[in-house]
Tab-separated table of C-alpha atoms and ligand atoms in Angstrom:
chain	number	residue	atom	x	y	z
A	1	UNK	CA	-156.115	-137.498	230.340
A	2	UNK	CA	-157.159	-134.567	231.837
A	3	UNK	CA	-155.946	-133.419	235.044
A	4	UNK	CA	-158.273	-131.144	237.899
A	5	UNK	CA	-156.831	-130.339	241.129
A	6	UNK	CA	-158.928	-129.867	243.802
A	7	UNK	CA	-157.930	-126.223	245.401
A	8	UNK	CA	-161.265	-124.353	245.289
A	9	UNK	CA	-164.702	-125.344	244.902
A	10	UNK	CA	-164.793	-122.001	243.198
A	11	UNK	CA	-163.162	-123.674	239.850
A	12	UNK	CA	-166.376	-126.360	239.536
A	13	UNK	CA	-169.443	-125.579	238.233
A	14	UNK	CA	-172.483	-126.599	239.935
A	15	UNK	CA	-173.671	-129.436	237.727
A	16	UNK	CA	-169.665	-130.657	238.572
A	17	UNK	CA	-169.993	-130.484	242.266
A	18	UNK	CA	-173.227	-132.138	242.175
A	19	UNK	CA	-171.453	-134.901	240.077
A	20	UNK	CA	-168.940	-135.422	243.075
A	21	UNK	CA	-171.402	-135.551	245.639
A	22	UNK	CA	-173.627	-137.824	243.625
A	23	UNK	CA	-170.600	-140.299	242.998
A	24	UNK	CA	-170.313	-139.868	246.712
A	25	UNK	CA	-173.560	-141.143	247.665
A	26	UNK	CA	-173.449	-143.985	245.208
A	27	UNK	CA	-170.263	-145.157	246.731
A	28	UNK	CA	-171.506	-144.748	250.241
A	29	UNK	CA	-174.336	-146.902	249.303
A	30	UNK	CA	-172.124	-149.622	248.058
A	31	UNK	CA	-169.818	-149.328	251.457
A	32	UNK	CA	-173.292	-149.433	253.233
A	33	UNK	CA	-173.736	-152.901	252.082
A	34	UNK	CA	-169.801	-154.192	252.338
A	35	UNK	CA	-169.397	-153.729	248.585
A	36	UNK	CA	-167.390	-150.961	248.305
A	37	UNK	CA	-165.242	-151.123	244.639
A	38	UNK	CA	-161.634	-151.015	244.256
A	39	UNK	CA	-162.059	-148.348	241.501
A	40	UNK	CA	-158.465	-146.925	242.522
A	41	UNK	CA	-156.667	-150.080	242.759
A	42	UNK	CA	-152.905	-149.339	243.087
A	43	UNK	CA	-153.421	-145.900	243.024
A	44	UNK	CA	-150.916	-143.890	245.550
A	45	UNK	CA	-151.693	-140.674	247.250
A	46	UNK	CA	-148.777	-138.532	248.762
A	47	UNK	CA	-150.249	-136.226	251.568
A	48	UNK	CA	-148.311	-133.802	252.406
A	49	UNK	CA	-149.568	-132.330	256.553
A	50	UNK	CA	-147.850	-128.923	257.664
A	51	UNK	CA	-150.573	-129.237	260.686
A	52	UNK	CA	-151.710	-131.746	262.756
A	53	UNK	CA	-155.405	-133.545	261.547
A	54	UNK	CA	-158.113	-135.984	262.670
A	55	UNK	CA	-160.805	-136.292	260.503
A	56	UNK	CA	-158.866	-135.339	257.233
A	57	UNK	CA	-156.314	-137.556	257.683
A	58	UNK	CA	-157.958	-140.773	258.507
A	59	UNK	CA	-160.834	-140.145	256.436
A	60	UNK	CA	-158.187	-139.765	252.786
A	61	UNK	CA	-155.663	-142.535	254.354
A	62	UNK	CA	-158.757	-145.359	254.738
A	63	UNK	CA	-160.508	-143.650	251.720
A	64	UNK	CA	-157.478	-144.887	249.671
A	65	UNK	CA	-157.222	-148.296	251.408
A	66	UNK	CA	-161.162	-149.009	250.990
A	67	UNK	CA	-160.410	-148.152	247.022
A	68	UNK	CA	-157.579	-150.293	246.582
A	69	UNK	CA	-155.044	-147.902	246.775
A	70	UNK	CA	-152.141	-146.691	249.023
A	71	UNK	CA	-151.973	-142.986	250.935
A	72	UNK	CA	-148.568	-142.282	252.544
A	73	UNK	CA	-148.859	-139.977	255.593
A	74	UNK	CA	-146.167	-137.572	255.179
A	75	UNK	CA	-145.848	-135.583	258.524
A	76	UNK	CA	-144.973	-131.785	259.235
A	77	UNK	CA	-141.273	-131.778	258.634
A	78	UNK	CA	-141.315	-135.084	257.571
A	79	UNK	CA	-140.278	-134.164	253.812
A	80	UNK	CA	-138.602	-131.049	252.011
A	81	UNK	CA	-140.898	-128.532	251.262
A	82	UNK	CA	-140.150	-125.386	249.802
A	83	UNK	CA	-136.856	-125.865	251.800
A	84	UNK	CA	-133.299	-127.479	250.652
A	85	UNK	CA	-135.260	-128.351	247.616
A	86	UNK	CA	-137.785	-126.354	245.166
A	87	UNK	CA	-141.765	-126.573	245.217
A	88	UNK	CA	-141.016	-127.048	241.831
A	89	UNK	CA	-138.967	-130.101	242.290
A	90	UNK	CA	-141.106	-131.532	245.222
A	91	UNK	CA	-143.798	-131.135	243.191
A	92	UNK	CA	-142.239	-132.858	239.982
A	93	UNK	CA	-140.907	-136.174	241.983
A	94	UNK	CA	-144.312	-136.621	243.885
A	95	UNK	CA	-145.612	-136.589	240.646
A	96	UNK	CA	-143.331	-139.301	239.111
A	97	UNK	CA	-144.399	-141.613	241.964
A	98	UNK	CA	-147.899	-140.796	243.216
A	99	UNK	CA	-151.280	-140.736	241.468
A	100	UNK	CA	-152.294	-137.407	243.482
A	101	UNK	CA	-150.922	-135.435	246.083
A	102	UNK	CA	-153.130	-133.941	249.090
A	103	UNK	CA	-151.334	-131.342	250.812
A	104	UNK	CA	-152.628	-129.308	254.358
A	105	UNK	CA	-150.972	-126.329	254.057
A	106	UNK	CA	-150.345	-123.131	256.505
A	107	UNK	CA	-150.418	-120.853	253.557
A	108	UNK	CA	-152.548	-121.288	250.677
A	109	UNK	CA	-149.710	-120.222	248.159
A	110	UNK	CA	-148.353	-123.747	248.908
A	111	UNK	CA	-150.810	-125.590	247.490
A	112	UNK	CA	-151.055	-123.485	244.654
A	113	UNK	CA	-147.224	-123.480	244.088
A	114	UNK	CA	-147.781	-127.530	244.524
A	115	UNK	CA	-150.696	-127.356	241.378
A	116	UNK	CA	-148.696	-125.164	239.529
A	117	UNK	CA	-146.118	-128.040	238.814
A	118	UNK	CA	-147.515	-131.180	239.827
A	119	UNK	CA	-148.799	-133.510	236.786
A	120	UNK	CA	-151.149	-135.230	238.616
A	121	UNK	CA	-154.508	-133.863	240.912
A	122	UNK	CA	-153.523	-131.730	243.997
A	123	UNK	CA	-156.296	-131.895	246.589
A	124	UNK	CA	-156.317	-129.142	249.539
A	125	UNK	CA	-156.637	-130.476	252.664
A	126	UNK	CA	-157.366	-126.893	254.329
A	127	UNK	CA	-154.995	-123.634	254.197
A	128	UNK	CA	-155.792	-120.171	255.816
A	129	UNK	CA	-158.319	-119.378	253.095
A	130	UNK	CA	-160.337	-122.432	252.659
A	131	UNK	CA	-161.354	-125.864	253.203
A	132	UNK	CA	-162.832	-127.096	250.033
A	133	UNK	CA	-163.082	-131.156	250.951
A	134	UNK	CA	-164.611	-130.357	254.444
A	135	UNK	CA	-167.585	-128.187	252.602
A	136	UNK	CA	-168.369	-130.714	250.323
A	137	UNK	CA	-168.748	-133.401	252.798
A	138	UNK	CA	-171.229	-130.638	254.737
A	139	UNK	CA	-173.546	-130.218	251.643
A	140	UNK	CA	-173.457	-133.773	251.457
A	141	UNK	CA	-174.952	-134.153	255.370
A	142	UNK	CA	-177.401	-131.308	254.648
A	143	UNK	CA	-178.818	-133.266	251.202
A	144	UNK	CA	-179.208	-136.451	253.737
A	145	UNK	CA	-181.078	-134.108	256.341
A	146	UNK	CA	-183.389	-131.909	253.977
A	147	UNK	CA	-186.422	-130.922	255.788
A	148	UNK	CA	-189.512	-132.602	253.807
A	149	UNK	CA	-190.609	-130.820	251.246
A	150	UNK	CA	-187.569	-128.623	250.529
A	151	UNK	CA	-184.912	-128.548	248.005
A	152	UNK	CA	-181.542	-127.914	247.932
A	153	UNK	CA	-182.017	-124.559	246.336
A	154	UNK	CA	-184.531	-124.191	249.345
A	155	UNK	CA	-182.144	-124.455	252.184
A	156	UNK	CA	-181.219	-121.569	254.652
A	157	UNK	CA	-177.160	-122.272	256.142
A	158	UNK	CA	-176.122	-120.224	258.862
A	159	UNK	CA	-172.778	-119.463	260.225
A	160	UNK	CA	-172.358	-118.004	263.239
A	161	UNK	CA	-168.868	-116.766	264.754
A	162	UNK	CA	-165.412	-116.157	263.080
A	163	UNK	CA	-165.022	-115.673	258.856
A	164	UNK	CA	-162.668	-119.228	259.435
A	165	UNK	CA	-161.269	-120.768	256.400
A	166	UNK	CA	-164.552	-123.140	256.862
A	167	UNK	CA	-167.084	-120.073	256.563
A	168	UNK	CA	-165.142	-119.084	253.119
A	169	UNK	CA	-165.523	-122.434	251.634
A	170	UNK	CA	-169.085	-123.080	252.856
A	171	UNK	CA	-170.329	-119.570	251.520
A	172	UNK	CA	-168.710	-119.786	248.363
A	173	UNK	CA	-170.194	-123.621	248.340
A	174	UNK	CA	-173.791	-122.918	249.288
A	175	UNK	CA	-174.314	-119.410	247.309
A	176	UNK	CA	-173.045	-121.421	244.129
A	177	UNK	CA	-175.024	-123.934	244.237
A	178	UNK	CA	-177.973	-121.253	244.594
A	179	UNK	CA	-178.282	-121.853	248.492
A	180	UNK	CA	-179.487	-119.340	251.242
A	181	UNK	CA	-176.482	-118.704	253.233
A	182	UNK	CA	-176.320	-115.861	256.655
A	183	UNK	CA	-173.120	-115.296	258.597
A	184	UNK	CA	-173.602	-113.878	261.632
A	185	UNK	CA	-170.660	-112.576	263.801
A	186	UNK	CA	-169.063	-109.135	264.735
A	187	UNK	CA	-167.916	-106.754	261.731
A	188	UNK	CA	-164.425	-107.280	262.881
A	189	UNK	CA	-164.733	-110.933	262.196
A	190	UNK	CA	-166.958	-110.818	259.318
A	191	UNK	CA	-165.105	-112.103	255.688
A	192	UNK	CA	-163.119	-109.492	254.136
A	193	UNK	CA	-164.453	-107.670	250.645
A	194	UNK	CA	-163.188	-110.143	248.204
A	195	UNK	CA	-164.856	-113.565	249.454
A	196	UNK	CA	-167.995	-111.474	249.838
A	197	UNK	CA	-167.748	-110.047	246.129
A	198	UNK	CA	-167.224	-113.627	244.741
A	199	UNK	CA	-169.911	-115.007	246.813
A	200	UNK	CA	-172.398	-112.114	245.903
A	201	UNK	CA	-171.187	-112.907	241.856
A	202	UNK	CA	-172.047	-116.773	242.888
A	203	UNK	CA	-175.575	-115.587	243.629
A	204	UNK	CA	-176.351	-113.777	240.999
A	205	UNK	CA	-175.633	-116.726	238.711
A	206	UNK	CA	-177.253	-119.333	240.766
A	207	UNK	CA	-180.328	-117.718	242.337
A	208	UNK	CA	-178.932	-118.067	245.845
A	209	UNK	CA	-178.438	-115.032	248.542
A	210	UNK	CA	-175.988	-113.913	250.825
A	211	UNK	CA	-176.589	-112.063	254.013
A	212	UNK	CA	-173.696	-110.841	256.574
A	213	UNK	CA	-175.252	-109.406	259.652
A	214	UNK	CA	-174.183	-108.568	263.507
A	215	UNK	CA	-177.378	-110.261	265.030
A	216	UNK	CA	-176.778	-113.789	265.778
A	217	UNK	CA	-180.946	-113.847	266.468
A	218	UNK	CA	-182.132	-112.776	263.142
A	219	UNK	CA	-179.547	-114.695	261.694
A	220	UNK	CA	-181.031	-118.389	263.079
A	221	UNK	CA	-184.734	-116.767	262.484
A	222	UNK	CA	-185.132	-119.170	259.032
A	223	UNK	CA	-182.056	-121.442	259.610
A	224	UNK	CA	-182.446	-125.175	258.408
A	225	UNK	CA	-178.873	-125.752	259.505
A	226	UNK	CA	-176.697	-123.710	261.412
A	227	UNK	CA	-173.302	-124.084	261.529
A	228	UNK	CA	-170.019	-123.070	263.621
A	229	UNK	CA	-166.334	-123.110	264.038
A	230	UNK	CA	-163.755	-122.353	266.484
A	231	UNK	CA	-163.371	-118.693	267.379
A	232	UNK	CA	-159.203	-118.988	267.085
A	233	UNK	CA	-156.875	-121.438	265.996
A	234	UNK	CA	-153.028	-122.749	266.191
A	235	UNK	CA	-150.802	-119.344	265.927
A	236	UNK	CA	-153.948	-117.090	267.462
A	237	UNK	CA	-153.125	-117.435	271.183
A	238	UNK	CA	-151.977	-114.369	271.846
A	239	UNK	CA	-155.847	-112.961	270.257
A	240	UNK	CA	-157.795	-115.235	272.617
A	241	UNK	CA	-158.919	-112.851	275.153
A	242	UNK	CA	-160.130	-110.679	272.367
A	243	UNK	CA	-161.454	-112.986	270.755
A	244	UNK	CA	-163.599	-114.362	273.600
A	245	UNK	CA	-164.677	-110.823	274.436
A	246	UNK	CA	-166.017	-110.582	271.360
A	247	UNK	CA	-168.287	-113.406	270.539
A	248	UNK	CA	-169.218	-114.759	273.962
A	249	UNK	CA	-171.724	-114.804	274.832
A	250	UNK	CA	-173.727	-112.951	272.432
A	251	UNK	CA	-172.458	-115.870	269.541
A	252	UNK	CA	-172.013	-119.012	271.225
A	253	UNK	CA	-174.224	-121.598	269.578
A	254	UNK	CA	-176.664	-122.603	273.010
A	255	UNK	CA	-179.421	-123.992	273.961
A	256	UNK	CA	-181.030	-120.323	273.967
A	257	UNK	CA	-180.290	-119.608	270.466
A	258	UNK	CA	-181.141	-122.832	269.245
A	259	UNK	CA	-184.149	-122.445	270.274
A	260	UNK	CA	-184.711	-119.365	268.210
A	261	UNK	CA	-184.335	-121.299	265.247
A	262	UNK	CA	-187.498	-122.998	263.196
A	263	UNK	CA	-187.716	-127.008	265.743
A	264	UNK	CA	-186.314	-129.212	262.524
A	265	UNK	CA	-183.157	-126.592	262.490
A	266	UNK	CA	-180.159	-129.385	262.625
A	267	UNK	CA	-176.640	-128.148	264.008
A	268	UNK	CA	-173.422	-128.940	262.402
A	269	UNK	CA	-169.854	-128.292	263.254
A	270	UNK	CA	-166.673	-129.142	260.953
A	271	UNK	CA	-164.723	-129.962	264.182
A	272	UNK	CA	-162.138	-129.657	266.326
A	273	UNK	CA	-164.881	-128.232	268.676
A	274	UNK	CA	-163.674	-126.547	271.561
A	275	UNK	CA	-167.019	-127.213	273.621
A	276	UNK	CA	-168.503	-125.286	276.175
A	277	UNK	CA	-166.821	-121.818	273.943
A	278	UNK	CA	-168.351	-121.713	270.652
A	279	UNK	CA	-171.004	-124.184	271.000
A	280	UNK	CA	-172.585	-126.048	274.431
A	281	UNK	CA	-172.748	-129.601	275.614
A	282	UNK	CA	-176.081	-129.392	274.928
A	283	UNK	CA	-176.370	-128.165	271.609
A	284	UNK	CA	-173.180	-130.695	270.635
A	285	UNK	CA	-174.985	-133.378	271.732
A	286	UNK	CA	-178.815	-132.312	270.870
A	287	UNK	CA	-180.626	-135.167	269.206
A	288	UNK	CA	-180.697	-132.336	266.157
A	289	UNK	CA	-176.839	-132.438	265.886
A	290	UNK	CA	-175.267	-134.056	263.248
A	291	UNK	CA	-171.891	-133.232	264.012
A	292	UNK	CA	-170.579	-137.305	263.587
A	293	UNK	CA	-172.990	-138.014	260.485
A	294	UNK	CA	-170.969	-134.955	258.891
A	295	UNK	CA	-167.706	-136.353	260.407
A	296	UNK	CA	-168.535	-139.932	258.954
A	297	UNK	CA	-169.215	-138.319	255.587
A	298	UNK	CA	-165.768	-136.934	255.503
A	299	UNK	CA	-164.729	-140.694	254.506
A	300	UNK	CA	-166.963	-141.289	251.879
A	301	UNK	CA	-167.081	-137.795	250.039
A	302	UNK	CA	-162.618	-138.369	249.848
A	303	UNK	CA	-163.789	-141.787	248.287
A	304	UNK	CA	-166.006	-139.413	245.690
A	305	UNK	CA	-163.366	-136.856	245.338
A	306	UNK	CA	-160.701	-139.448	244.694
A	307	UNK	CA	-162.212	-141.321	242.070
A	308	UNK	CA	-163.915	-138.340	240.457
A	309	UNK	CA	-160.579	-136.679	240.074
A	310	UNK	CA	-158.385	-140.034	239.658
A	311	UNK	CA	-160.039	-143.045	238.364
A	312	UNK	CA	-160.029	-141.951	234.664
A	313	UNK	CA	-156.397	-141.519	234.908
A	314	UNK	CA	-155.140	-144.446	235.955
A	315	UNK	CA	-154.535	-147.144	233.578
A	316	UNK	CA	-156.060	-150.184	232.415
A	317	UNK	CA	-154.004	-152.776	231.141
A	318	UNK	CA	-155.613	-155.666	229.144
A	319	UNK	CA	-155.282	-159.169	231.071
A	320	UNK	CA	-153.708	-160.185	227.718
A	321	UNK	CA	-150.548	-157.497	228.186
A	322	UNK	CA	-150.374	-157.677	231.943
A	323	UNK	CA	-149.797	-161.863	231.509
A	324	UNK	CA	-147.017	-161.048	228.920
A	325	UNK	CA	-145.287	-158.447	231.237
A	326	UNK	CA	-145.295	-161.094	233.684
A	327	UNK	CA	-144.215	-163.812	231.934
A	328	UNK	CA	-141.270	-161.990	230.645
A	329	UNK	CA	-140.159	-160.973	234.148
A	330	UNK	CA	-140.386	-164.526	235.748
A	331	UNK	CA	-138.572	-166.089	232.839
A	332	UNK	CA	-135.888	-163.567	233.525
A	333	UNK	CA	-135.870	-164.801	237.136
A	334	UNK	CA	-135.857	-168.362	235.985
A	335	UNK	CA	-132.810	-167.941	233.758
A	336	UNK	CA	-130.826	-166.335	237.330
A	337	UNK	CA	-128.613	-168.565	238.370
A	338	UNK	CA	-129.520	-168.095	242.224
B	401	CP	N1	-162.634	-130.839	260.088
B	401	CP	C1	-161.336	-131.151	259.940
B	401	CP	O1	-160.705	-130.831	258.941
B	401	CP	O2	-160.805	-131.856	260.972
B	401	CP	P1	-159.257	-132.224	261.147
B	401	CP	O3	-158.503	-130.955	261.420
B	401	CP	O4	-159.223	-133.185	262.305
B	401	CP	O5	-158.776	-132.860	259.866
């Protein structure tokens, strides 16, 4: 059976991703209508959190449920990682027990290290380079919002604010699956040479184009969607007022700038949102927001993910060998004298 881990949307082609996000939307019709299947039943997913979550947490834990299956929330500290006892080990006994193993890791090495030993799918839950599972979801939201007349291939994404571990995923998403995709934020916090040469490579294969500019105006000019993040994260305190100085107010996502974009633009934000800093009230809550329609999506593209990556693993005993099994055991038990 062959196993895929789930690290980087950068090792799926684009018929593949489309694949997941049309298993997605066939499964989110089925929940739609209370008939969601149990294509996972007794499946087990470890997931391993070295910071706190929301979104990704509940959305794999009931994804797993809603399946049939089991996720066990394993907390920061909760279980040895990479300390008193070997990734290589970790990974190994995870793998004896558990179907897959999710892991939200401060570094991206760890996940990596994780996939490098596990023999069964890792799926990144977000590191400091990427968020592949979040992206997904968002190209999911932007499919279920396409302007009339347009295709995918048609669409114009723009980021605006700091080259996050979001922006790397969603430009390395959008340009491969031939997308139009701007980022718009100072040069200091513009994506660093590498992401841009592998989404520039993306293009040139699918047809898409990438453009990295200062002006947060231009940038919105031809949006469909624009996007944002927060401008600093856990372990950037000390940057804040740097940070702030730097993007507001020229790249908060307002009313103002909104308003510069074509009227069907929609806004979208992964969250966390720290409102009122890189986005307003008013944009948040715009009747073009679709900040909780992506956030609800997060639950049904883990259900895709899952049993794209899963359900052809597990196996499927005939009703024939699973009523021997369990008539053997019970006549054991009926032969104990207690
Ligand atoms: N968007 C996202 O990953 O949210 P959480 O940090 O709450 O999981």
């Amino acid at each position: 059976m062959q196993l895929r881990h789930f690290i980087d949307t950068q090792d799926f082609t684009k018929q593949e991703l489309l694949d997941i996000i049309e298993l997605t939307r066939l499964i989110k019709a089925a929940d739609k209508q209370g008939c969601t299947p149990k294509l996972l039943e007794g499946a087990s997913l470890a997931m391993i959190f070295e910071e706190p979550s929301t979104r990704t947490r509940v959305s794999f834990e009931v994804a797993m449920t809603e399946l049939g299956g089991h996720a066990l929330y394993l907390k920061p500290g909760e279980i040895h990682l990479g300390v008193r006892e070997s990734m290589h080990d970790t990974a190994k006994v995870l793998s004896r027990m558990c179907d897959a193993i999710f892991c939200r890791a401060l570094k991206h090495q760890t996940v990596t290290e994780l996939a490098r030993y596990a023999e069964v799918p890792v799926i990144n839950g977000l590191t400091d380079y990427n968020h592949p599972t979040q992206v997904v979801c968002d190209v999911l939201t932007m499919m279920e919002h396409m302007p009339p007349g347009k295709r995918l291939e048609d669409l114009h994404v723009t980021f605006i604010g700091d080259a996050t571990n979001v922006l790397s995923s969603l430009m390395l998403i959008t340009t491969r699956l031939g997308m139009h995709f701007t980022h718009a934020a100072p040069k200091k916090y513009q994506p660093p040479a590498e992401w841009i040469a592998w989404a520039e490579a993306n293009c040139r294969e699918s047809g898409g184009t990438l453009t990295i500019t200062e002006d947060p105006i231009e940038a919105v000019r031809e949006a469909d969607f624009i996007y944002t993040d927060l401008w600093w994260w856990v372990g950037q305190e000390d940057q804040i007022p740097e940070r702030r100085a730097a993007f507001m107010p020229r790249y908060q996502v307002n009313l103002e700038l909104f308003q510069k974009a074509p009227s069907h633009c929609k806004f979208m934000h992964c969250l966390p949102a720290s409102r009122g800093v890189e986005a307003t009230d008013d944009v948040m809550d715009h009747p073009r927001s679709i900040i909780f329609d992506q956030s609800e999506n997060r639950l049904h593209t883990e259900k895709g993910l899952l049993v794209y990556l899963l359900h052809h693993r597990l196996p499927r005993p005939s009703e024939e060998l699973k009523a021997y099994h369990k008539g053997k055991i019970e006549a054991f038990l009926h032969s104990l004298s207690v």
